[in-house]
Amino acid sequence: QMLDRTGIEDILSFTEAIPHEQVSRWLRSLDVFVLPSVTEGCPNILMEAMAAGVPSIATRTGAMETLVEDHVTGLLVPWGDSEALTGALAEIMENPGLAKSLGAAARHKMKQFSSEREREVWERLYRELIEF
């Protein structure tokens, strides 16, 4: 009903659930990833999209402002603001250079969340505690 009212059904496509092992490939096939949450913790799916280099749009809620630096690693909009969300989506879709730079910066930022990086941080902490 909502699609009928808005008239956007011709530009959307719905898919079945994607098996876990295919999520990365599916994410890389996207033009843009949008997470318009009203409330959120630290969303793994946003981190996965960013790690895949997908330009992303998220709402200013939860940890999303920590993950996404506006106009650097993605775009942030106020939650519940459909006009801002539409504008951000248009900005990415109409500017391939911006989309590419956001995706590349996001991918780079997500390297700080790698298992190797986490291990290094824990090892550093343990060394500091042992040497204390």
PDB file of C-alpha atoms in Angstrom:
ATOM      1  CA  GLN A   1       0.000   0.000   0.000  1.00  0.00           C
ATOM      2  CA  MET A   2       2.803   2.386   0.852  1.00  0.00           C
ATOM      3  CA  LEU A   3       4.491   1.736  -2.484  1.00  0.00           C
ATOM      4  CA  ASP A   4       1.237   2.363  -4.305  1.00  0.00           C
ATOM      5  CA  ARG A   5       0.763   5.665  -2.465  1.00  0.00           C
ATOM      6  CA  THR A   6       4.286   6.922  -3.137  1.00  0.00           C
ATOM      7  CA  GLY A   7       4.529   5.741  -6.738  1.00  0.00           C
ATOM      8  CA  ILE A   8       8.073   4.418  -6.335  1.00  0.00           C
ATOM      9  CA  GLU A   9       7.414   0.732  -6.924  1.00  0.00           C
ATOM     10  CA  ASP A  10       8.980   0.915 -10.396  1.00  0.00           C
ATOM     11  CA  ILE A  11      12.402   1.901  -9.005  1.00  0.00           C
ATOM     12  CA  LEU A  12      12.577  -0.705  -6.232  1.00  0.00           C
ATOM     13  CA  SER A  13      13.362  -4.361  -6.359  1.00  0.00           C
ATOM     14  CA  PHE A  14      12.788  -6.838  -3.568  1.00  0.00           C
ATOM     15  CA  THR A  15      14.813  -9.993  -3.134  1.00  0.00           C
ATOM     16  CA  GLU A  16      14.508 -13.106  -1.030  1.00  0.00           C
ATOM     17  CA  ALA A  17      16.709 -13.586   2.017  1.00  0.00           C
ATOM     18  CA  ILE A  18      20.369 -13.899   1.077  1.00  0.00           C
ATOM     19  CA  PRO A  19      22.484 -16.725   2.518  1.00  0.00           C
ATOM     20  CA  HIS A  20      25.191 -15.434   4.863  1.00  0.00           C
ATOM     21  CA  GLU A  21      28.057 -16.496   2.606  1.00  0.00           C
ATOM     22  CA  GLN A  22      26.633 -14.360  -0.244  1.00  0.00           C
ATOM     23  CA  VAL A  23      26.089 -11.124   1.707  1.00  0.00           C
ATOM     24  CA  SER A  24      29.475  -9.573   0.803  1.00  0.00           C
ATOM     25  CA  ARG A  25      28.966 -10.189  -2.897  1.00  0.00           C
ATOM     26  CA  TRP A  26      25.423  -8.819  -2.693  1.00  0.00           C
ATOM     27  CA  LEU A  27      26.588  -5.692  -0.849  1.00  0.00           C
ATOM     28  CA  ARG A  28      29.254  -4.997  -3.491  1.00  0.00           C
ATOM     29  CA  SER A  29      26.530  -5.108  -6.156  1.00  0.00           C
ATOM     30  CA  LEU A  30      24.666  -2.159  -4.602  1.00  0.00           C
ATOM     31  CA  ASP A  31      24.867   1.431  -5.828  1.00  0.00           C
ATOM     32  CA  VAL A  32      24.188   2.716  -2.330  1.00  0.00           C
ATOM     33  CA  PHE A  33      23.304   1.282   1.077  1.00  0.00           C
ATOM     34  CA  VAL A  34      20.677   3.065   3.180  1.00  0.00           C
ATOM     35  CA  LEU A  35      19.982   2.389   6.854  1.00  0.00           C
ATOM     36  CA  PRO A  36      17.133   4.715   7.915  1.00  0.00           C
ATOM     37  CA  SER A  37      16.846   3.490  11.500  1.00  0.00           C
ATOM     38  CA  VAL A  38      14.924   5.375  14.153  1.00  0.00           C
ATOM     39  CA  THR A  39      16.947   3.692  16.876  1.00  0.00           C
ATOM     40  CA  GLU A  40      20.081   1.607  16.545  1.00  0.00           C
ATOM     41  CA  GLY A  41      23.039   0.270  18.466  1.00  0.00           C
ATOM     42  CA  CYS A  42      26.140  -0.451  16.433  1.00  0.00           C
ATOM     43  CA  PRO A  43      24.735  -2.032  13.264  1.00  0.00           C
ATOM     44  CA  ASN A  44      26.864  -4.811  11.805  1.00  0.00           C
ATOM     45  CA  ILE A  45      25.155  -4.501   8.435  1.00  0.00           C
ATOM     46  CA  LEU A  46      26.273  -0.870   8.101  1.00  0.00           C
ATOM     47  CA  MET A  47      29.817  -1.896   9.002  1.00  0.00           C
ATOM     48  CA  GLU A  48      29.652  -4.713   6.447  1.00  0.00           C
ATOM     49  CA  ALA A  49      28.433  -2.327   3.732  1.00  0.00           C
ATOM     50  CA  MET A  50      31.192   0.137   4.564  1.00  0.00           C
ATOM     51  CA  ALA A  51      33.814  -2.642   4.594  1.00  0.00           C
ATOM     52  CA  ALA A  52      32.585  -3.681   1.142  1.00  0.00           C
ATOM     53  CA  GLY A  53      33.191  -0.111  -0.083  1.00  0.00           C
ATOM     54  CA  VAL A  54      29.513   0.684  -0.642  1.00  0.00           C
ATOM     55  CA  PRO A  55      28.606   4.374  -0.312  1.00  0.00           C
ATOM     56  CA  SER A  56      26.227   4.508   2.630  1.00  0.00           C
ATOM     57  CA  ILE A  57      23.560   6.740   4.103  1.00  0.00           C
ATOM     58  CA  ALA A  58      22.545   6.366   7.733  1.00  0.00           C
ATOM     59  CA  THR A  59      20.449   8.233  10.249  1.00  0.00           C
ATOM     60  CA  ARG A  60      21.961  10.106  13.175  1.00  0.00           C
ATOM     61  CA  THR A  61      21.165   7.566  15.858  1.00  0.00           C
ATOM     62  CA  GLY A  62      23.085   5.123  18.004  1.00  0.00           C
ATOM     63  CA  ALA A  63      26.684   4.482  17.005  1.00  0.00           C
ATOM     64  CA  MET A  64      26.090   5.458  13.401  1.00  0.00           C
ATOM     65  CA  GLU A  65      27.604   8.900  13.990  1.00  0.00           C
ATOM     66  CA  THR A  66      30.739   7.154  15.263  1.00  0.00           C
ATOM     67  CA  LEU A  67      30.917   4.865  12.244  1.00  0.00           C
ATOM     68  CA  VAL A  68      30.008   7.412   9.572  1.00  0.00           C
ATOM     69  CA  GLU A  69      31.780  10.734   9.229  1.00  0.00           C
ATOM     70  CA  ASP A  70      29.334  12.868   7.243  1.00  0.00           C
ATOM     71  CA  HIS A  71      30.502  13.539   3.669  1.00  0.00           C
ATOM     72  CA  VAL A  72      33.736  11.631   4.329  1.00  0.00           C
ATOM     73  CA  THR A  73      32.857   7.959   4.914  1.00  0.00           C
ATOM     74  CA  GLY A  74      29.144   8.257   4.127  1.00  0.00           C
ATOM     75  CA  LEU A  75      26.194  10.570   4.552  1.00  0.00           C
ATOM     76  CA  LEU A  76      24.238  11.156   7.753  1.00  0.00           C
ATOM     77  CA  VAL A  77      20.675  12.443   7.964  1.00  0.00           C
ATOM     78  CA  PRO A  78      18.339  13.105  10.890  1.00  0.00           C
ATOM     79  CA  TRP A  79      16.122  10.136  11.709  1.00  0.00           C
ATOM     80  CA  GLY A  80      12.539  10.524  10.567  1.00  0.00           C
ATOM     81  CA  ASP A  81      13.445  13.157   7.949  1.00  0.00           C
ATOM     82  CA  SER A  82      12.404  11.629   4.629  1.00  0.00           C
ATOM     83  CA  GLU A  83      13.304  14.786   2.686  1.00  0.00           C
ATOM     84  CA  ALA A  84      16.872  14.735   4.008  1.00  0.00           C
ATOM     85  CA  LEU A  85      17.090  11.027   3.227  1.00  0.00           C
ATOM     86  CA  THR A  86      15.825  11.602  -0.309  1.00  0.00           C
ATOM     87  CA  GLY A  87      18.283  14.462  -0.779  1.00  0.00           C
ATOM     88  CA  ALA A  88      21.213  12.351   0.426  1.00  0.00           C
ATOM     89  CA  LEU A  89      20.234   9.514  -1.884  1.00  0.00           C
ATOM     90  CA  ALA A  90      20.002  11.909  -4.837  1.00  0.00           C
ATOM     91  CA  GLU A  91      23.378  13.418  -3.910  1.00  0.00           C
ATOM     92  CA  ILE A  92      25.077  10.038  -4.116  1.00  0.00           C
ATOM     93  CA  MET A  93      23.219   8.814  -7.196  1.00  0.00           C
ATOM     94  CA  GLU A  94      23.883  12.032  -9.125  1.00  0.00           C
ATOM     95  CA  ASN A  95      27.563  12.252  -8.209  1.00  0.00           C
ATOM     96  CA  PRO A  96      29.542   9.099  -9.050  1.00  0.00           C
ATOM     97  CA  GLY A  97      32.791  10.717  -7.878  1.00  0.00           C
ATOM     98  CA  LEU A  98      31.331  11.353  -4.445  1.00  0.00           C
ATOM     99  CA  ALA A  99      29.939   7.823  -4.291  1.00  0.00           C
ATOM    100  CA  LYS A 100      33.342   6.374  -5.138  1.00  0.00           C
ATOM    101  CA  SER A 101      35.212   8.498  -2.590  1.00  0.00           C
ATOM    102  CA  LEU A 102      32.693   7.760   0.184  1.00  0.00           C
ATOM    103  CA  GLY A 103      32.940   4.021  -0.496  1.00  0.00           C
ATOM    104  CA  ALA A 104      36.741   4.048  -0.534  1.00  0.00           C
ATOM    105  CA  ALA A 105      36.969   6.094   2.688  1.00  0.00           C
ATOM    106  CA  ALA A 106      34.408   3.845   4.381  1.00  0.00           C
ATOM    107  CA  ARG A 107      36.325   0.729   3.406  1.00  0.00           C
ATOM    108  CA  HIS A 108      39.509   2.235   4.808  1.00  0.00           C
ATOM    109  CA  LYS A 109      37.794   3.254   8.065  1.00  0.00           C
ATOM    110  CA  MET A 110      36.447  -0.261   8.634  1.00  0.00           C
ATOM    111  CA  LYS A 111      40.005  -1.624   8.685  1.00  0.00           C
ATOM    112  CA  GLN A 112      40.248  -0.274  12.235  1.00  0.00           C
ATOM    113  CA  PHE A 113      37.560  -2.808  13.191  1.00  0.00           C
ATOM    114  CA  SER A 114      39.379  -5.823  11.781  1.00  0.00           C
ATOM    115  CA  SER A 115      40.139  -8.833  13.961  1.00  0.00           C
ATOM    116  CA  GLU A 116      43.865  -8.138  13.500  1.00  0.00           C
ATOM    117  CA  ARG A 117      43.438  -4.572  14.750  1.00  0.00           C
ATOM    118  CA  GLU A 118      41.377  -5.753  17.719  1.00  0.00           C
ATOM    119  CA  ARG A 119      44.064  -8.308  18.622  1.00  0.00           C
ATOM    120  CA  GLU A 120      46.746  -5.586  18.475  1.00  0.00           C
ATOM    121  CA  VAL A 121      44.748  -3.328  20.802  1.00  0.00           C
ATOM    122  CA  TRP A 122      44.175  -6.134  23.321  1.00  0.00           C
ATOM    123  CA  GLU A 123      47.854  -7.139  23.211  1.00  0.00           C
ATOM    124  CA  ARG A 124      48.920  -3.545  23.834  1.00  0.00           C
ATOM    125  CA  LEU A 125      46.547  -3.302  26.806  1.00  0.00           C
ATOM    126  CA  TYR A 126      47.774  -6.580  28.292  1.00  0.00           C
ATOM    127  CA  ARG A 127      51.417  -5.489  27.904  1.00  0.00           C
ATOM    128  CA  GLU A 128      50.673  -2.203  29.674  1.00  0.00           C
ATOM    129  CA  LEU A 129      48.960  -4.045  32.514  1.00  0.00           C
ATOM    130  CA  ILE A 130      51.758  -6.593  32.886  1.00  0.00           C
ATOM    131  CA  GLU A 131      54.453  -3.911  32.863  1.00  0.00           C
ATOM    132  CA  PHE A 132      52.508  -1.837  35.420  1.00  0.00           C
TER     133      PHE A 132
END
